[in-house]
Short mmCIF file of C-alpha atoms in Angstrom, two decimals:
data_model
loop_
_atom_site.label_atom_id
_atom_site.label_comp_id
_atom_site.label_asym_id
_atom_site.label_seq_id
_atom_site.Cartn_x
_atom_site.Cartn_y
_atom_site.Cartn_z
CA MET A 1 97.93 116.77 58.95
CA LEU A 2 96.08 113.12 57.56
CA LEU A 3 96.10 111.58 60.81
CA GLN A 4 94.38 114.96 62.11
CA VAL A 5 91.52 114.61 60.14
CA VAL A 6 90.98 110.68 60.25
CA CYS A 7 91.00 111.31 63.99
CA VAL A 8 88.98 114.40 64.51
CA PHE A 9 86.63 111.71 61.97
CA LEU A 10 87.01 108.96 64.50
CA LEU A 11 86.56 110.82 67.24
CA ALA A 12 82.62 112.22 65.73
CA CYS A 13 81.29 108.78 64.86
CA HIS A 14 82.69 106.93 69.10
CA LEU A 15 81.93 110.30 70.53
CA SER A 16 80.46 108.08 73.04
CA GLN A 17 83.51 105.57 74.42
CA ALA A 18 84.57 108.24 76.92
CA LEU A 19 86.65 106.08 79.19
CA ASP A 20 84.92 104.49 82.21
CA ASN A 21 87.24 102.10 82.30
CA GLY A 22 86.89 101.11 85.96
CA LEU A 23 90.56 100.87 86.29
CA ALA A 24 93.86 101.98 88.27
CA LEU A 25 90.64 103.54 90.84
CA THR A 26 94.32 103.10 93.03
CA PRO A 27 97.98 103.80 91.46
CA PRO A 28 99.09 100.22 89.64
CA MET A 29 101.72 98.65 91.05
CA GLY A 30 104.51 96.29 88.75
CA TRP A 31 107.35 95.59 86.80
CA LEU A 32 108.42 96.55 83.84
CA SER A 33 111.74 95.90 82.55
CA TRP A 34 112.77 98.89 81.08
CA GLU A 35 116.01 100.81 82.81
CA ARG A 36 117.26 97.48 83.86
CA PHE A 37 117.57 95.63 80.15
CA ARG A 38 116.49 97.76 77.91
CA CYS A 39 116.94 96.83 74.68
CA ASN A 40 118.33 93.48 75.01
CA VAL A 41 117.39 91.11 72.22
CA ASP A 42 120.99 88.51 71.76
CA CYS A 43 118.96 86.26 73.25
CA ASP A 44 121.64 83.88 71.54
CA ASN A 45 124.67 85.29 74.23
CA ASP A 46 122.70 86.18 76.97
CA PRO A 47 119.54 84.24 77.22
CA ASP A 48 119.47 85.40 80.98
CA ASN A 49 118.53 89.21 80.40
CA CYS A 50 117.55 89.87 76.42
CA ILE A 51 113.64 90.65 76.20
CA SER A 52 111.38 87.09 75.53
CA GLU A 53 108.80 85.43 76.98
CA ARG A 54 111.50 83.68 79.49
CA LEU A 55 112.50 86.49 81.04
CA TYR A 56 109.24 87.64 81.36
CA MET A 57 107.11 84.30 83.41
CA LYS A 58 111.06 84.16 85.80
CA MET A 59 110.52 87.45 86.89
CA ALA A 60 105.51 86.99 87.94
CA ASP A 61 107.63 83.79 89.24
CA LEU A 62 109.93 85.90 91.27
CA MET A 63 107.07 88.43 91.92
CA VAL A 64 104.43 85.80 93.41
CA SER A 65 107.90 83.92 95.39
CA GLU A 66 109.73 87.34 96.86
CA GLY A 67 106.37 88.58 98.12
CA PHE A 68 106.49 91.22 95.55
CA LYS A 69 102.00 89.90 94.93
CA ASP A 70 102.03 89.92 98.67
CA VAL A 71 102.32 93.71 98.42
CA GLY A 72 100.27 94.68 95.33
CA TYR A 73 102.67 95.05 92.70
CA GLU A 74 100.74 93.05 90.23
CA PHE A 75 102.01 94.28 86.48
CA VAL A 76 104.88 92.58 84.91
CA ASN A 77 105.32 94.11 81.65
CA ILE A 78 106.71 93.39 78.25
CA ASP A 79 108.16 96.43 77.17
CA ASP A 80 110.35 97.90 73.29
CA CYS A 81 111.47 95.36 71.49
CA TRP A 82 108.97 93.12 71.78
CA PRO A 83 107.52 92.58 68.13
CA GLU A 84 108.90 90.97 65.06
CA MET A 85 110.51 93.96 62.51
CA GLU A 86 107.37 93.48 60.18
CA ARG A 87 103.43 92.80 60.51
CA ASP A 88 101.33 89.81 59.01
CA SER A 89 99.53 89.44 55.91
CA ASN A 90 96.44 91.04 57.61
CA GLY A 91 98.61 94.44 59.81
CA ARG A 92 98.27 91.80 62.84
CA LEU A 93 100.89 92.53 64.19
CA VAL A 94 103.46 89.68 65.80
CA ALA A 95 105.78 88.42 69.07
CA ASP A 96 109.21 87.35 67.39
CA ARG A 97 109.45 84.55 66.77
CA LYS A 98 112.67 82.72 68.87
CA ARG A 99 111.76 85.22 71.35
CA PHE A 100 108.39 84.18 72.04
CA PRO A 101 108.10 81.06 70.29
CA SER A 102 104.86 80.62 72.88
CA GLY A 103 102.98 83.63 71.79
CA ILE A 104 101.88 87.10 73.49
CA LYS A 105 98.19 85.33 73.97
CA ALA A 106 99.75 82.15 75.70
CA LEU A 107 102.45 84.19 77.60
CA ALA A 108 99.56 85.81 79.08
CA LYS A 109 98.12 83.06 80.09
CA TYR A 110 101.07 82.22 82.87
CA ILE A 111 100.88 85.79 83.83
CA HIS A 112 97.25 84.72 85.04
CA SER A 113 97.95 82.01 86.21
CA LYS A 114 100.12 83.46 88.49
CA GLY A 115 96.80 85.95 89.83
CA LEU A 116 99.13 89.05 88.25
CA LYS A 117 98.51 90.94 85.31
CA LEU A 118 100.59 91.52 81.83
CA GLY A 119 101.05 94.90 80.00
CA ILE A 120 102.88 95.35 76.62
CA TYR A 121 104.10 98.80 74.53
CA GLU A 122 103.34 100.02 71.51
CA ASP A 123 103.67 103.41 69.94
CA PHE A 124 101.84 106.38 68.14
CA GLY A 125 104.51 106.13 65.99
CA SER A 126 105.29 105.10 63.20
CA LYS A 127 107.53 103.22 64.29
CA THR A 128 108.56 102.68 67.77
CA CYS A 129 111.17 103.85 70.05
CA ALA A 130 113.67 101.62 68.80
CA GLY A 131 112.63 101.12 64.97
CA TYR A 132 109.78 98.42 65.18
CA PRO A 133 106.35 98.97 63.86
CA GLY A 134 104.75 101.16 65.56
CA SER A 135 100.47 101.51 65.63
CA GLU A 136 99.87 104.73 62.91
CA TYR A 137 97.45 104.28 60.73
CA TYR A 138 96.87 100.77 62.37
CA MET A 139 95.28 101.76 66.51
CA GLU A 140 92.45 100.17 66.12
CA THR A 141 93.15 96.32 64.59
CA ASP A 142 96.74 96.91 67.30
CA ALA A 143 93.22 97.42 70.00
CA LYS A 144 91.48 94.34 69.00
CA THR A 145 94.93 92.39 68.99
CA PHE A 146 95.60 93.61 72.73
CA ALA A 147 92.31 92.66 74.01
CA GLU A 148 92.67 88.74 71.66
CA TRP A 149 95.58 88.40 73.56
CA ASP A 150 94.02 89.41 76.93
CA ILE A 151 96.42 92.23 77.85
CA ASP A 152 95.11 93.83 80.74
CA MET A 153 97.63 97.55 80.54
CA LEU A 154 99.03 99.07 77.02
CA LYS A 155 101.81 101.35 77.14
CA PHE A 156 101.50 104.18 74.39
CA ASP A 157 104.89 105.71 73.64
CA GLY A 158 105.22 108.44 71.42
CA CYS A 159 108.35 108.54 68.91
CA TYR A 160 108.60 108.99 65.25
CA SER A 161 104.14 111.03 65.60
CA ASP A 162 104.93 114.39 65.54
CA PRO A 163 103.63 116.31 69.13
CA ASN A 164 101.26 118.19 67.83
CA ASP A 165 99.05 114.65 66.94
CA MET A 166 99.04 113.86 69.49
CA PRO A 167 95.14 114.78 71.08
CA TYR A 168 93.57 114.27 69.31
CA GLY A 169 94.78 110.15 68.47
CA TYR A 170 95.08 109.57 72.06
CA PRO A 171 91.97 109.35 72.56
CA ILE A 172 91.80 107.62 69.42
CA MET A 173 93.40 104.54 70.61
CA GLU A 174 92.24 105.04 74.03
CA ARG A 175 87.90 104.56 71.90
CA PHE A 176 89.79 101.49 70.38
CA LEU A 177 90.36 99.98 73.61
CA ASN A 178 87.86 100.58 74.85
CA MET A 179 85.32 99.27 72.37
CA THR A 180 87.17 96.02 73.59
CA GLY A 181 85.04 95.12 76.29
CA HIS A 182 87.68 94.67 77.62
CA PRO A 183 89.05 95.98 80.54
CA ILE A 184 93.38 97.67 79.09
CA LEU A 185 94.45 100.16 80.99
CA PHE A 186 95.90 103.05 79.48
CA LEU A 187 98.96 104.48 80.45
CA CYS A 188 100.07 107.55 77.20
CA GLN A 189 103.79 108.84 76.32
CA TRP A 190 101.04 112.40 75.20
CA PRO A 191 102.10 115.23 77.86
CA GLY A 192 105.81 114.27 77.84
CA TYR A 193 106.10 114.93 74.81
CA LEU A 194 103.80 117.41 74.55
CA VAL A 195 106.06 119.74 76.71
CA GLY A 196 109.57 117.86 75.12
CA VAL A 197 108.80 119.98 72.31
CA GLY A 198 107.32 123.44 74.34
CA LEU A 199 103.15 123.18 74.04
CA LYS A 200 101.55 123.13 77.48
CA PRO A 201 99.50 119.28 78.01
CA ASP A 202 95.55 119.95 78.91
CA PHE A 203 95.80 117.42 81.64
CA ALA A 204 91.94 116.89 81.94
CA ALA A 205 92.18 116.30 78.80
CA ILE A 206 94.86 113.67 78.76
CA ARG A 207 92.94 112.24 81.85
CA ALA A 208 89.82 111.97 80.29
CA SER A 209 91.26 109.32 78.25
CA CYS A 210 94.36 108.22 80.32
CA ASN A 211 93.98 106.39 82.88
CA GLN A 212 98.26 107.71 84.34
CA TRP A 213 100.29 109.65 82.08
CA ARG A 214 104.32 109.77 82.12
CA ASN A 215 104.66 113.67 82.00
CA TYR A 216 108.38 114.69 81.84
CA VAL A 217 111.47 112.68 80.55
CA ASP A 218 113.00 109.09 80.95
CA VAL A 219 114.57 108.45 84.43
CA GLN A 220 117.96 107.59 84.85
CA ASP A 221 119.85 105.35 87.00
CA GLY A 222 120.90 107.88 88.75
CA TRP A 223 120.94 110.90 91.29
CA ASP A 224 120.87 113.74 89.73
CA SER A 225 118.30 112.68 86.89
CA VAL A 226 116.01 111.62 89.86
CA LEU A 227 116.24 114.75 90.33
CA LYS A 228 115.30 116.58 87.24
CA ILE A 229 111.83 115.20 87.88
CA VAL A 230 111.74 115.96 91.70
CA ASP A 231 112.13 119.46 90.44
CA TRP A 232 109.76 119.50 87.88
CA TYR A 233 106.63 118.26 90.28
CA GLY A 234 107.59 120.83 92.79
CA GLN A 235 107.21 123.35 90.44
CA ASP A 236 104.12 121.41 89.25
CA GLU A 237 102.83 123.73 86.16
CA GLY A 238 100.68 123.42 85.00
CA ASN A 239 98.75 122.33 88.60
CA PHE A 240 98.75 119.20 86.99
CA SER A 241 98.65 117.84 90.40
CA ALA A 242 95.42 118.87 91.16
CA PHE A 243 94.30 116.18 88.12
CA ALA A 244 95.68 113.12 90.26
CA GLY A 245 92.66 110.97 91.73
CA PRO A 246 91.60 106.88 91.61
CA GLY A 247 90.89 106.54 87.67
CA GLY A 248 93.76 108.44 86.45
CA TRP A 249 97.49 109.58 87.72
CA ASN A 250 100.19 110.76 86.90
CA ASP A 251 103.53 109.45 85.93
CA PRO A 252 107.37 110.25 86.82
CA ASP A 253 108.76 107.16 84.98
CA MET A 254 110.31 103.87 86.70
CA LEU A 255 111.47 103.37 90.10
CA VAL A 256 115.52 102.69 90.04
CA VAL A 257 115.00 100.79 93.46
CA GLY A 258 117.81 98.14 93.79
CA ASP A 259 119.42 98.31 90.51
CA PHE A 260 122.56 100.76 90.22
CA GLY A 261 123.16 104.56 90.86
CA LEU A 262 121.75 104.91 93.84
CA SER A 263 122.45 105.32 97.85
CA TYR A 264 120.38 103.50 99.97
CA TYR A 265 119.04 106.20 100.43
CA GLN A 266 118.53 108.48 97.80
CA GLN A 267 117.01 105.02 96.59
CA LYS A 268 114.02 105.41 100.20
CA ALA A 269 114.11 109.29 99.09
CA GLN A 270 112.20 107.72 95.59
CA PHE A 271 110.21 105.40 96.92
CA ALA A 272 109.14 108.00 99.69
CA LEU A 273 108.98 110.62 96.78
CA TRP A 274 107.31 108.66 94.79
CA ALA A 275 104.32 106.82 97.47
CA LEU A 276 103.83 110.50 98.35
CA TRP A 277 103.41 111.98 94.84
CA ALA A 278 99.96 108.85 93.78
CA SER A 279 102.28 107.43 91.66
CA PRO A 280 102.52 104.49 89.82
CA LEU A 281 104.63 102.62 91.47
CA MET A 282 106.57 100.38 88.08
CA MET A 283 109.47 98.52 89.43
CA SER A 284 112.61 97.83 86.91
CA VAL A 285 114.94 95.66 88.74
CA ASP A 286 116.16 93.05 88.10
CA LEU A 287 114.14 90.29 90.76
CA ARG A 288 116.87 87.03 90.97
CA SER A 289 119.53 90.31 92.71
CA VAL A 290 118.56 92.57 94.29
CA ASP A 291 119.42 93.77 97.33
CA PRO A 292 117.89 92.72 100.53
CA GLN A 293 118.02 96.63 101.68
CA ALA A 294 116.83 97.64 98.38
CA LYS A 295 113.83 94.21 98.03
CA ALA A 296 112.38 96.35 101.77
CA ILE A 297 112.34 99.00 100.89
CA LEU A 298 110.24 98.28 97.94
CA GLN A 299 108.25 96.23 100.00
CA ASN A 300 108.00 99.01 103.05
CA LYS A 301 104.14 98.07 103.58
CA ASN A 302 103.71 101.77 105.70
CA VAL A 303 105.24 103.98 102.15
CA ILE A 304 103.15 101.30 100.10
CA ALA A 305 99.09 102.60 102.08
CA ILE A 306 100.27 105.91 101.70
CA ASN A 307 100.50 104.86 98.10
CA GLN A 308 97.86 103.41 97.48
CA ASP A 309 95.62 105.73 99.92
CA PRO A 310 91.75 105.80 98.34
CA LEU A 311 91.76 109.36 98.18
CA GLY A 312 93.99 109.41 95.85
CA ASN A 313 95.54 112.63 97.27
CA GLN A 314 99.41 114.41 95.06
CA ALA A 315 101.19 115.85 97.64
CA VAL A 316 102.45 119.31 96.80
CA ARG A 317 105.87 120.91 97.61
CA LEU A 318 104.90 123.45 100.27
CA PHE A 319 108.68 124.95 100.48
CA GLU A 320 111.66 124.81 99.47
CA VAL A 321 115.28 125.64 100.62
CA PRO A 322 117.88 125.81 97.72
CA GLY A 323 119.85 123.24 97.71
CA SER A 324 118.67 121.41 101.31
CA ILE A 325 115.39 121.60 102.30
CA SER A 326 111.70 120.99 101.10
CA VAL A 327 108.35 119.37 101.69
CA TRP A 328 105.64 118.03 101.37
CA VAL A 329 103.02 116.68 102.00
CA LYS A 330 100.23 114.04 100.97
CA LYS A 331 96.08 114.53 102.18
CA LEU A 332 94.85 111.41 103.01
CA SER A 333 91.79 109.19 103.99
CA THR A 334 92.30 108.81 107.24
CA GLY A 335 91.85 112.34 107.87
CA SER A 336 95.33 112.67 108.46
CA LEU A 337 98.68 113.98 107.03
CA ALA A 338 101.78 112.92 105.00
CA ILE A 339 105.36 114.03 105.02
CA GLY A 340 107.83 113.74 102.71
CA VAL A 341 110.97 116.17 104.02
CA LEU A 342 113.18 116.26 101.35
CA ASN A 343 117.25 116.62 102.12
CA LYS A 344 118.96 118.04 98.38
CA ASN A 345 122.39 118.93 100.62
CA ASN A 346 124.77 116.12 99.67
CA GLU A 347 127.72 117.26 102.95
CA GLY A 348 127.77 114.15 105.35
CA THR A 349 126.12 115.03 108.05
CA PRO A 350 122.38 114.88 108.98
CA VAL A 351 120.49 118.57 108.25
CA PRO A 352 118.80 119.63 111.05
CA PHE A 353 115.33 120.77 110.33
CA LYS A 354 113.17 122.93 112.70
CA THR A 355 109.23 123.75 112.85
CA SER A 356 105.63 124.29 113.71
CA PHE A 357 102.77 122.27 112.42
CA ALA A 358 101.58 125.73 112.46
CA ASP A 359 104.64 126.73 110.05
CA LEU A 360 104.14 124.39 108.37
CA GLY A 361 100.05 125.49 107.53
CA PHE A 362 98.16 123.02 109.24
CA SER A 363 95.30 123.94 111.60
CA ASN A 364 94.00 120.97 114.02
CA LYS A 365 94.01 123.60 116.87
CA ASN A 366 94.75 120.24 119.76
CA GLY A 367 98.05 119.41 117.28
CA TYR A 368 99.11 116.54 116.00
CA SER A 369 100.90 112.73 116.72
CA LEU A 370 103.49 111.74 114.38
CA THR A 371 105.04 108.96 113.24
CA GLU A 372 108.20 107.97 111.64
CA VAL A 373 107.35 106.27 108.52
CA PHE A 374 109.74 103.63 107.51
CA GLU A 375 109.78 101.99 110.23
CA ASN A 376 106.94 103.06 112.01
CA LYS A 377 108.51 104.98 114.49
CA PRO A 378 106.24 107.12 117.08
CA ILE A 379 107.88 110.50 116.92
CA GLY A 380 105.99 112.54 119.83
CA LYS A 381 102.89 114.70 120.43
CA TYR A 382 103.03 118.57 119.63
CA GLN A 383 101.23 120.97 119.84
CA LEU A 384 99.99 122.52 116.91
CA THR A 385 103.11 125.92 118.25
CA GLN A 386 105.20 124.05 119.55
CA GLN A 387 108.56 123.46 117.97
CA PHE A 388 110.19 120.04 117.04
CA VAL A 389 113.21 118.85 114.96
CA ILE A 390 114.38 115.70 112.45
CA TYR A 391 117.21 115.37 111.35
CA VAL A 392 116.99 113.83 107.32
CA GLU A 393 120.07 112.21 106.18
CA PRO A 394 122.44 114.17 103.09
CA THR A 395 120.26 112.71 99.77
CA SER A 396 117.40 111.41 101.60
CA CYS A 397 113.67 111.37 102.29
CA PHE A 398 111.65 112.06 106.37
CA LEU A 399 109.07 110.27 105.21
CA MET A 400 107.02 111.49 108.68
CA THR A 401 102.13 110.55 108.84
CA ALA A 402 100.91 113.97 111.84
CA THR A 403 97.23 112.25 112.98
CA PRO A 404 95.10 115.42 114.79
CA LEU A 405 94.53 115.25 118.89
#
């Protein structure tokens, strides 16, 4: 309750500082350490994989040398476990002196020298999820610190806090960030924590304070986890899809493409669906050893173009045959539509999907030209009521565009 009182007072004092930071006009793209490297702080025994400045510098190098920057990935994001366990005598966060001997400001300078941007992690509560110092009662200090360090993005988690405080506290952190005058993209974990305790998020308020927001559970490195998120997005409870657009995005969590748990076709499916949803595309893979097929998926310019379409429309699910086919449609700024046909069925043969544009609810009287997206292969031209068939591999997504004739 005390935190709510403080936040209400601060909201009244700084009401003019609403979110208008001009950031995230298309879904952010980058690399995040959490899924692949978690909270590995053992640099004595595992120096190549521990959370350290060395790791982030190496990933930045590879984002440039391996072509990820060229196709749009620009953020290198630190996750949990980066600071010392205690703040300094002035109440300021301090990077772990052993693992980040140069400090975060120097790391930001290095990342920026590569033409990339640096993100960092903190928590709304008293501690981060891994037990490091949280921002509770230190939000203004932390916002100033991040600005002084030239941070470009803040992921603001919600462990060790009361979700009932979040509608007050997250807008305050956004205002403190804006008051620094330094542009910092704001990733909120706010709605996901509300959903977790059965509260309904106010997505209009969330969009007013956040550039992107995690609205459901963490993704794990497995197909079942991805499907759980897919089903949540299909239900679209609260019509959260309507709140996506330039400056603010629903965030279904990281890409696990290139990690251990998904097949090749499942990796294509996750990438296709995240693109259709206008989701932030945050890789969490070891770029030193990424599989060539996974790399090709992550760098597919045709799929990325759908994700980055300036209209910013989020695909919605038209319908689903339980356990089998679902169809997702995203409007594009060109007047075309992106269509994803997801096959959940894991039986070992492609599933034929027969339909027409009229059956899908499309209306252009002259019909449409279909193109498969991953390989940019023409499929054919079809009149509005003309039936066509596509074959969708097990646990995969067939991604195509329909261009009006």
